[in-house]
CSV table of N, CA and C and ligand atoms in Angstrom, one decimal:
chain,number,residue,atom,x,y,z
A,24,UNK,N,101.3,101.0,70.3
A,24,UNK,CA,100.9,102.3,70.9
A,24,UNK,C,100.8,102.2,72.4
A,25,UNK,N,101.6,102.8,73.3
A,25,UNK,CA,100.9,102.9,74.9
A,25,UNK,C,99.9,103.9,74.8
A,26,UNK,N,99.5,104.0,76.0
A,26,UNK,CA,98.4,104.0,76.4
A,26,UNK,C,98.8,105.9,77.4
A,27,UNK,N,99.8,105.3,77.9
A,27,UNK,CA,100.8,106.9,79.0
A,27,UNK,C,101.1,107.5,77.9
A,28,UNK,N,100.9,109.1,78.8
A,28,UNK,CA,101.4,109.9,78.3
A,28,UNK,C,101.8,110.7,79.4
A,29,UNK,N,103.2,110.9,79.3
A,29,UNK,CA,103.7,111.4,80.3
A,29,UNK,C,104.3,112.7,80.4
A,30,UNK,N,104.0,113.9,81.7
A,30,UNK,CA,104.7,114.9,81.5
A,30,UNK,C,105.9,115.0,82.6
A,31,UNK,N,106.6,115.9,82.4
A,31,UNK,CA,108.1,116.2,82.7
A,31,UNK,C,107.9,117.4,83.7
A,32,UNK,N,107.7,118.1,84.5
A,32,UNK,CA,107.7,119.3,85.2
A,32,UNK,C,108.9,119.5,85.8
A,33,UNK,N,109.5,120.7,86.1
A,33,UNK,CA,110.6,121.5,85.9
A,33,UNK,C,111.1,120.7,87.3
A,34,UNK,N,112.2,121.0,87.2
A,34,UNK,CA,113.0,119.9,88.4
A,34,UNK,C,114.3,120.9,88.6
A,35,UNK,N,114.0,121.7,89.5
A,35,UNK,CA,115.5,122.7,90.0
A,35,UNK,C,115.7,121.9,91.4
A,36,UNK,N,117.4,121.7,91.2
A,36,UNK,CA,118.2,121.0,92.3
A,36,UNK,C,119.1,121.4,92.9
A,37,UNK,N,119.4,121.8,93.7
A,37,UNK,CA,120.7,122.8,94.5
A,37,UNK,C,120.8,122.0,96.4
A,38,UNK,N,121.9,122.7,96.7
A,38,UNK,CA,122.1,121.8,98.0
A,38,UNK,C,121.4,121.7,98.7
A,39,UNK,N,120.2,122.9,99.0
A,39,UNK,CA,119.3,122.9,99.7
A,39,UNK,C,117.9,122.1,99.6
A,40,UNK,N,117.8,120.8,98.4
A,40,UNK,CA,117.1,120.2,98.0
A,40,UNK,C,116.7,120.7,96.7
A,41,UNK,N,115.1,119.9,96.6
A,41,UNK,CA,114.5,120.0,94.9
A,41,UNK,C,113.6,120.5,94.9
A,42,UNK,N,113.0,121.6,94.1
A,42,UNK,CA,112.1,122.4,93.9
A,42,UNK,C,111.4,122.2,92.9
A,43,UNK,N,110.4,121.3,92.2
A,43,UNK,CA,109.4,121.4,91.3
A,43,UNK,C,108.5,121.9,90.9
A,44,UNK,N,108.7,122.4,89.5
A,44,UNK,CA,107.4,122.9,88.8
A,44,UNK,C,106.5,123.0,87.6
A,45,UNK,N,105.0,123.1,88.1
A,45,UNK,CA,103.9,123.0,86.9
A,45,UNK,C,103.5,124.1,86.9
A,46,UNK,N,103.7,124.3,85.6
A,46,UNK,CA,103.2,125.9,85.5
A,46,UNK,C,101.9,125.1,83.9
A,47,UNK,N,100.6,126.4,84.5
A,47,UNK,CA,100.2,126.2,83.5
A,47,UNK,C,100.5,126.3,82.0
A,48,UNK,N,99.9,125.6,81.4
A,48,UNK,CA,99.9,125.8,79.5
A,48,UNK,C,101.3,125.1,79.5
A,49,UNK,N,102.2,125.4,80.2
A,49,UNK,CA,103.8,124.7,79.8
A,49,UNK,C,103.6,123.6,80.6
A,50,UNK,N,103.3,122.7,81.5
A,50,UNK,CA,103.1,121.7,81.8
A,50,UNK,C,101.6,120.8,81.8
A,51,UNK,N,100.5,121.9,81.9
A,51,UNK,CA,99.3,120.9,82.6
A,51,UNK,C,98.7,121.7,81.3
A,52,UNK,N,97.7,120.8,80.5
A,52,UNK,CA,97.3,121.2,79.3
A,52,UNK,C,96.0,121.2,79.5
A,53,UNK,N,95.6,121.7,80.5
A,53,UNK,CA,94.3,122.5,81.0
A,53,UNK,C,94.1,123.5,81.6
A,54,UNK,N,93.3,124.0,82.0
A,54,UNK,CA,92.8,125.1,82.8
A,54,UNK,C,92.7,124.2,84.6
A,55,UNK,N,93.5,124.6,85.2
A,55,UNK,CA,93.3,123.5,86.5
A,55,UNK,C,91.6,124.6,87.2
A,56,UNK,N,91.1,123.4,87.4
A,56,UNK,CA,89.7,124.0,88.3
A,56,UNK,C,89.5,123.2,89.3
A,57,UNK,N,90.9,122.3,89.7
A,57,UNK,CA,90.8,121.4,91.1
A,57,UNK,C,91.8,121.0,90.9
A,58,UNK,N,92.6,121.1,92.5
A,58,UNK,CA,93.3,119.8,92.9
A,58,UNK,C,93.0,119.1,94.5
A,59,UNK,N,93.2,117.6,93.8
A,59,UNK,CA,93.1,117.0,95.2
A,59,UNK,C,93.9,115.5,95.2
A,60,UNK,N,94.1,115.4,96.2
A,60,UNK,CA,95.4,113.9,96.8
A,60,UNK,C,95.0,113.1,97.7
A,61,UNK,N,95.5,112.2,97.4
A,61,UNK,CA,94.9,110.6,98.3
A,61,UNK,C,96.3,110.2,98.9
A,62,UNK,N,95.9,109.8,100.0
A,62,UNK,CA,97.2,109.9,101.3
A,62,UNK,C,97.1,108.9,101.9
A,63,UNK,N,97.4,107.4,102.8
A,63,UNK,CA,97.5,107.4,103.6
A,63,UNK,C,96.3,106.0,103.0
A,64,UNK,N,97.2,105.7,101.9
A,64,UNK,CA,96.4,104.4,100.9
A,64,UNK,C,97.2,103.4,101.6
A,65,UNK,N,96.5,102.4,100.5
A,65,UNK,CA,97.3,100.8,101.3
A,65,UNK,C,96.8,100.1,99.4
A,66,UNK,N,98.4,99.2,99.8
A,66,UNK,CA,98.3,98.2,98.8
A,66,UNK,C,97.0,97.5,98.5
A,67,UNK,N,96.8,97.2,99.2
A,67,UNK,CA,95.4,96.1,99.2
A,67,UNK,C,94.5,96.6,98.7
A,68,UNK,N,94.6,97.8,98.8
A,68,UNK,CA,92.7,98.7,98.1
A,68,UNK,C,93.5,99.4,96.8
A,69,UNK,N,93.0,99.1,96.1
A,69,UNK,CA,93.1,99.4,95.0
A,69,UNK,C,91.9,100.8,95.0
A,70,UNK,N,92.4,101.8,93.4
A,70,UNK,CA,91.2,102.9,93.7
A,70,UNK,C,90.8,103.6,92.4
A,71,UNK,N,89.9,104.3,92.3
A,71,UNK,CA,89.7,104.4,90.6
A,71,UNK,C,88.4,103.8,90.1
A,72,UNK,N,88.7,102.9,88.8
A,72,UNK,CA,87.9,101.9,88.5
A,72,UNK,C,86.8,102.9,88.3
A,73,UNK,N,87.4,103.8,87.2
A,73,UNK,CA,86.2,104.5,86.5
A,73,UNK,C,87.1,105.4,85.2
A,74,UNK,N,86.1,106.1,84.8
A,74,UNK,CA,86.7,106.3,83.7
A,74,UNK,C,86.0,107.9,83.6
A,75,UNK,N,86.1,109.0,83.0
A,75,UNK,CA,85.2,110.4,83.2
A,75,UNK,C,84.7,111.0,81.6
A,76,UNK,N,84.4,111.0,81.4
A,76,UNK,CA,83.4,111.1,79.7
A,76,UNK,C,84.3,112.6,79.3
A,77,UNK,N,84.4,114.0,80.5
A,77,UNK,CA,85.1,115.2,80.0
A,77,UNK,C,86.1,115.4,80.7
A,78,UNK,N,86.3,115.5,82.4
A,78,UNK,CA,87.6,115.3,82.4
A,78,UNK,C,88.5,114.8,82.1
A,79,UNK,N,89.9,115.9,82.6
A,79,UNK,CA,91.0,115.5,82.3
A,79,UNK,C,91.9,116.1,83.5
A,80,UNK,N,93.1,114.7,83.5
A,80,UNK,CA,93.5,114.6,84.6
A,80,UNK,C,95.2,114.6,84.7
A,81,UNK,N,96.0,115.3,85.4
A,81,UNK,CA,97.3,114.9,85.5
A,81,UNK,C,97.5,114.4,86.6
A,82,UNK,N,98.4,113.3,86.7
A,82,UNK,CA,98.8,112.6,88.2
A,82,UNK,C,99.9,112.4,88.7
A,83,UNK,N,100.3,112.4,89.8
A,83,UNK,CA,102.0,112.1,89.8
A,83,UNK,C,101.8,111.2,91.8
A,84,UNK,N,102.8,110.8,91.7
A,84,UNK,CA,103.2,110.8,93.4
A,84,UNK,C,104.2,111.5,93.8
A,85,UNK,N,104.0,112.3,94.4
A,85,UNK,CA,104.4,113.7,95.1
A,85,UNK,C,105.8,112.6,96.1
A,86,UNK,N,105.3,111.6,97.0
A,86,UNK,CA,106.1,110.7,97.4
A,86,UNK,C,105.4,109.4,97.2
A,87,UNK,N,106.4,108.4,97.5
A,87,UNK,CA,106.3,107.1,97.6
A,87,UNK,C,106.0,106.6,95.7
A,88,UNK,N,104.8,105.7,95.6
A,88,UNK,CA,105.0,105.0,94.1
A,88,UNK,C,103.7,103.9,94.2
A,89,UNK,N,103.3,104.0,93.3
A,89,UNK,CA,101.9,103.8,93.1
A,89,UNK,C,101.8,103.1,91.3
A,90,UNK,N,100.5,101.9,90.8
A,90,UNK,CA,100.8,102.0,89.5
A,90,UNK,C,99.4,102.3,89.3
A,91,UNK,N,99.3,102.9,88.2
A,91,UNK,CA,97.9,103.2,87.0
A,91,UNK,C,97.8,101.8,86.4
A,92,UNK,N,96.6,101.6,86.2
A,92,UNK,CA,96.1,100.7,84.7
A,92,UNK,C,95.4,101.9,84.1
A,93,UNK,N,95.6,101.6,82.7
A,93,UNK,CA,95.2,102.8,81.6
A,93,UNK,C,94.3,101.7,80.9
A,94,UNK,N,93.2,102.0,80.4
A,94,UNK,CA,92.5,101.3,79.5
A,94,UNK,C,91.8,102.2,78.7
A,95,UNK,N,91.5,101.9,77.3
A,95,UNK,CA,90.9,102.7,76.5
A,95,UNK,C,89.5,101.8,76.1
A,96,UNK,N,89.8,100.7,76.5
A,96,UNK,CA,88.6,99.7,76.0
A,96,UNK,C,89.0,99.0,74.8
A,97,UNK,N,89.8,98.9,74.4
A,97,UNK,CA,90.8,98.0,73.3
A,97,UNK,C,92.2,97.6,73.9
A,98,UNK,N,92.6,98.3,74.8
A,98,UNK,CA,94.3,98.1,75.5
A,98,UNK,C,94.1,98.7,76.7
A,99,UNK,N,94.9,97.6,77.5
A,99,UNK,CA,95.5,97.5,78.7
A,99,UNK,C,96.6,98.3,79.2
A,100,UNK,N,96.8,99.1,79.8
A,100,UNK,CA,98.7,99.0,80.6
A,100,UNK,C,98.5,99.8,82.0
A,101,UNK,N,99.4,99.0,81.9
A,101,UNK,CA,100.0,99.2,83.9
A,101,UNK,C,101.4,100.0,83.8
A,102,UNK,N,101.1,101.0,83.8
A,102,UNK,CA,102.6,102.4,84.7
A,102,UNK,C,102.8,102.3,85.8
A,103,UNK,N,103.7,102.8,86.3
A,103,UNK,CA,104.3,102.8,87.4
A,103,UNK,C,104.6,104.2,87.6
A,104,UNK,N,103.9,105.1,88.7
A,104,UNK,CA,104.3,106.4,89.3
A,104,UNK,C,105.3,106.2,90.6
A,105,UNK,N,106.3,107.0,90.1
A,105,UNK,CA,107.7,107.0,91.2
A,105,UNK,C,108.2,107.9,91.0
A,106,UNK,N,108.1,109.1,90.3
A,106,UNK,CA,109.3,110.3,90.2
A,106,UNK,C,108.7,111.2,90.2
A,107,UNK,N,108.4,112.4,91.6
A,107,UNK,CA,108.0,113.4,91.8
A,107,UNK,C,108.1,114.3,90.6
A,108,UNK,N,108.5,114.3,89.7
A,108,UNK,CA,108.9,115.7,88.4
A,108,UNK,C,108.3,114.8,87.2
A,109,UNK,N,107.6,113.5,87.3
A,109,UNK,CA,107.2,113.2,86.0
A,109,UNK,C,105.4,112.5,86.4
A,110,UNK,N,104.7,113.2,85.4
A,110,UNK,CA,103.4,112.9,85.9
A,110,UNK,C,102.6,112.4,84.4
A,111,UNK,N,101.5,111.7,84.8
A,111,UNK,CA,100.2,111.6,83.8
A,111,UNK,C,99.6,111.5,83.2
A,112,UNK,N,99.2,112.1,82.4
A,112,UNK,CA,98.4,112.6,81.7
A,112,UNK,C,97.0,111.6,81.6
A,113,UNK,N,96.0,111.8,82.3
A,113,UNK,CA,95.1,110.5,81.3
A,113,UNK,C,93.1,111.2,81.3
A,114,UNK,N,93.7,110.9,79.9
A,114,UNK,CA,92.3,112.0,79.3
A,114,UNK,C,91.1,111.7,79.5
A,115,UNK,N,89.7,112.2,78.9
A,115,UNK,CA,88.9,111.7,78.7
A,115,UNK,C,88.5,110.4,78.1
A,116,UNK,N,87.6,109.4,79.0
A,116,UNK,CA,87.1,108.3,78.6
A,116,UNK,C,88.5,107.2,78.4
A,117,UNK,N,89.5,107.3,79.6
A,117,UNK,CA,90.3,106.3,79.6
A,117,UNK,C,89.9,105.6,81.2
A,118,UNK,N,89.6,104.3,81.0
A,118,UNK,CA,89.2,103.6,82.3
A,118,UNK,C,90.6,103.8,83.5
A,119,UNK,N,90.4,104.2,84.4
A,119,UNK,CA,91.8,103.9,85.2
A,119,UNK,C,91.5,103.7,87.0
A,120,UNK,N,92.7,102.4,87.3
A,120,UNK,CA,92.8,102.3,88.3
A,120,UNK,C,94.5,102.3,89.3
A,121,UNK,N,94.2,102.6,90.4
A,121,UNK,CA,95.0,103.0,91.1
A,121,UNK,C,95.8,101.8,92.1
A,122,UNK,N,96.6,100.8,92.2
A,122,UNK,CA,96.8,100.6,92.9
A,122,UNK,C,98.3,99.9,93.6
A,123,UNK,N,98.5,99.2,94.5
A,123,UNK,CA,99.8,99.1,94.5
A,123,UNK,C,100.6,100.1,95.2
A,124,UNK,N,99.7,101.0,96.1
A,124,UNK,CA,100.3,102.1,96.8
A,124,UNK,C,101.4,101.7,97.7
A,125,UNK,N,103.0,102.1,97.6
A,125,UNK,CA,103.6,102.6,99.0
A,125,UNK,C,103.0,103.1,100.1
A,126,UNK,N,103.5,102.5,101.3
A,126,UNK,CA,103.3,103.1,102.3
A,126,UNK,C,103.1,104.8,102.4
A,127,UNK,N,103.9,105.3,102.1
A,127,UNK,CA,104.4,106.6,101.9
A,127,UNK,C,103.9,107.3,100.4
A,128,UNK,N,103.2,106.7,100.3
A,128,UNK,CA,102.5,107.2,98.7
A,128,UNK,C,102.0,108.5,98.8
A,129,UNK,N,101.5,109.5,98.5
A,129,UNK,CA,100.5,110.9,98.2
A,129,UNK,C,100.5,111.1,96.7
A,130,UNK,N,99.3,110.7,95.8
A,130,UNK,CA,99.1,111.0,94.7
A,130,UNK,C,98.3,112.3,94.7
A,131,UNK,N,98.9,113.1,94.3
A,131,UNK,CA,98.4,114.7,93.6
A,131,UNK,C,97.9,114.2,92.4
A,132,UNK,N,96.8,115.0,92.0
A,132,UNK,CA,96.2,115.0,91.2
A,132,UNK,C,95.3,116.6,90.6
A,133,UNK,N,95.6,116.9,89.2
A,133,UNK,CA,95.4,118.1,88.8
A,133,UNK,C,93.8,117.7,87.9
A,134,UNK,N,92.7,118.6,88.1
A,134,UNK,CA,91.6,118.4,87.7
A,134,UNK,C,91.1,119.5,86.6
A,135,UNK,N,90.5,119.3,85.3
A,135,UNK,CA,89.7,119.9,84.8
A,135,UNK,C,88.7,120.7,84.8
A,136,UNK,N,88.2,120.0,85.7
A,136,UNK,CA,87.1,120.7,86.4
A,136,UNK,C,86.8,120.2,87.8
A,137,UNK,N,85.8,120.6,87.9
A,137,UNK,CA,85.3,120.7,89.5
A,137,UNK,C,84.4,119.4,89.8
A,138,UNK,N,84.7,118.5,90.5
A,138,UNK,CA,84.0,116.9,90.7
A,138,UNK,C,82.5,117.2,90.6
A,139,UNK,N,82.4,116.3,89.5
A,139,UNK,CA,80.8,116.3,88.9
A,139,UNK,C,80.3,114.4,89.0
A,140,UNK,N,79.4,114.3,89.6
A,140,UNK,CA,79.1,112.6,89.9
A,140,UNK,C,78.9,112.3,88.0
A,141,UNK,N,78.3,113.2,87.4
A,141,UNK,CA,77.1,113.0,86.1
A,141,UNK,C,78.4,112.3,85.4
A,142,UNK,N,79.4,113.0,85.6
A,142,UNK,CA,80.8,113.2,84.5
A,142,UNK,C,81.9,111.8,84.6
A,143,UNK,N,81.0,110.8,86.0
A,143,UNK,CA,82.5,109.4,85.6
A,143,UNK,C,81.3,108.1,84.9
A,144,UNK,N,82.1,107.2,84.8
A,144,UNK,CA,81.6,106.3,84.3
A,144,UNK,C,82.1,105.2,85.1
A,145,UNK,N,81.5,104.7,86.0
A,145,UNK,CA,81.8,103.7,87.3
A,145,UNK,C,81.5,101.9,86.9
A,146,UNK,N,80.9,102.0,85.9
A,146,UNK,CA,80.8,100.5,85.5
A,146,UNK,C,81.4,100.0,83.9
A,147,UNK,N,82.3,99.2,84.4
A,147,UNK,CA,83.1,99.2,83.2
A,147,UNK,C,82.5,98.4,81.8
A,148,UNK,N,81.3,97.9,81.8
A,148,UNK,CA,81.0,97.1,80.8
A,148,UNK,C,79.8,98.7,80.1
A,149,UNK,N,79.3,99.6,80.8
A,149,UNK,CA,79.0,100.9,80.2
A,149,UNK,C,80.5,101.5,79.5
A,150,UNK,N,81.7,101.5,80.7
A,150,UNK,CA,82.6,102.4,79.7
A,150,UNK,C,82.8,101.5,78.3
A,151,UNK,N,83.1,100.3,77.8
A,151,UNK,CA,83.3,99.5,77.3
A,151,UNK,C,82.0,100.0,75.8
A,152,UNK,N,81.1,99.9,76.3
A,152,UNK,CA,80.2,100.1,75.2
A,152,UNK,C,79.8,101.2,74.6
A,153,UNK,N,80.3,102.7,75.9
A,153,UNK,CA,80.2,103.7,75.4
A,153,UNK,C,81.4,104.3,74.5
A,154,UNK,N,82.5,103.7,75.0
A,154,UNK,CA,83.8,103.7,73.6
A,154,UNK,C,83.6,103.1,72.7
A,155,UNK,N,83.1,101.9,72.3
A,155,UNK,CA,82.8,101.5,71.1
A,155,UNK,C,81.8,102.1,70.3
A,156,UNK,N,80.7,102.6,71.1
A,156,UNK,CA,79.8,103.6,70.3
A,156,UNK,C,80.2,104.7,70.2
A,157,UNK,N,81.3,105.2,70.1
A,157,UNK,CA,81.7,106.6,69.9
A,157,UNK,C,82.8,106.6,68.6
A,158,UNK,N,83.1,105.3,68.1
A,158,UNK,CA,84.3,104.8,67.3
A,158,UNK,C,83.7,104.7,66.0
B,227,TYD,P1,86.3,108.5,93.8
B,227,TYD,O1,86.5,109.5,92.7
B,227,TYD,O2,85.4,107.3,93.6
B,227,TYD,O3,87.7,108.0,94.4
B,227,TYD,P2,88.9,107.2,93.8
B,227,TYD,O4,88.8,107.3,92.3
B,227,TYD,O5,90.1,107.7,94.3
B,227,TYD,O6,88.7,105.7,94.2
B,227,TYD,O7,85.8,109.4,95.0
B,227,TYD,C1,85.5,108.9,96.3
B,227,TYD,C2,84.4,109.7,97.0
B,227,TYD,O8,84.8,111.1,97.1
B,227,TYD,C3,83.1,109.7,96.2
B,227,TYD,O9,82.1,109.7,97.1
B,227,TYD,C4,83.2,111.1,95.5
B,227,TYD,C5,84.0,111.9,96.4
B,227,TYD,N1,84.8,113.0,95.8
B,227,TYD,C6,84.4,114.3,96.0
B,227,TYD,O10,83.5,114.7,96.7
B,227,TYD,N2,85.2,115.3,95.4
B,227,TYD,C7,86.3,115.0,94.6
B,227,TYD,O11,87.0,115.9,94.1
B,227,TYD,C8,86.6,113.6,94.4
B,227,TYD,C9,87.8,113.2,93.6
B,227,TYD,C10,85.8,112.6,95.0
């Protein structure tokens, strides 16, 4: 079983370049109540390294390429974000980090709701036990 789930957003291409899009209900399987992007990262810092009890999140790199680790607390994986028109899905109570950024990276990111401190889970041996107690 992976761990990605990945979406596809509309990708119109003509001479004048590429125009992409997320339209709600047909791409982002929430109600968006935030977006926000991280710009102007570096390989070396990794970012994330939390996990969110109700959010839910879609991600992509708008430019450059960046990988996710997905953890559910039983399984590992490492994706790779590189194609502006395909993004990821990663739900509630999946651990994730960010790293490996291009120089030229900008990850967009679509939000469920509106940043709540109460709502992540920043220490992984908590997310770890609070997945198992929920199983
Ligand atoms: P954090 O979510 O830890 O960043 P990352 O997962 O990219 O490593 O957020 C970093 C800081 O920014 C932290 O103090 C919370 C704050 N923040 C907001 O105020 N609003 C937001 O929408 C987000 C995502 C973070």
């Amino acid at each position: 079983m992976t761990l990605a789930s990945w979406i596809d957003f509309q990708s119109l291409q003509d001479p004048r370049g590429r125009l992409i899009v997320a339209e709600a209900d047909r791409h982002i399987p929430f109600a968006i109540r935030r977006v926000y992007y991280l710009r102007d990262l570096h390989a070396a810092e990794p970012r994330g390294f939390h996990a969110h009890r109700d959010l839910r999140q879609v991600m992509l790199c708008v430019t450059g390429s960046c990988e996710v680790v997905l953890d559910n607390g039983r399984q590992r994986e490492v994706v790779t974000c590189d194609d502006p028109a395909r993004a990821l899905l990663v739900d509630r109570m999946i651990w994730h980090e960010m790293q490996n950024f291009s120089v030229d990276a900008v990850f967009l990111v679509f939000a469920s709701d509106v940043y709540r401190e109460d709502d992540y889970i920043r220490n992984y041996d908590n997310f770890r036990h609070a997945v198992s107690s929920t199983r």
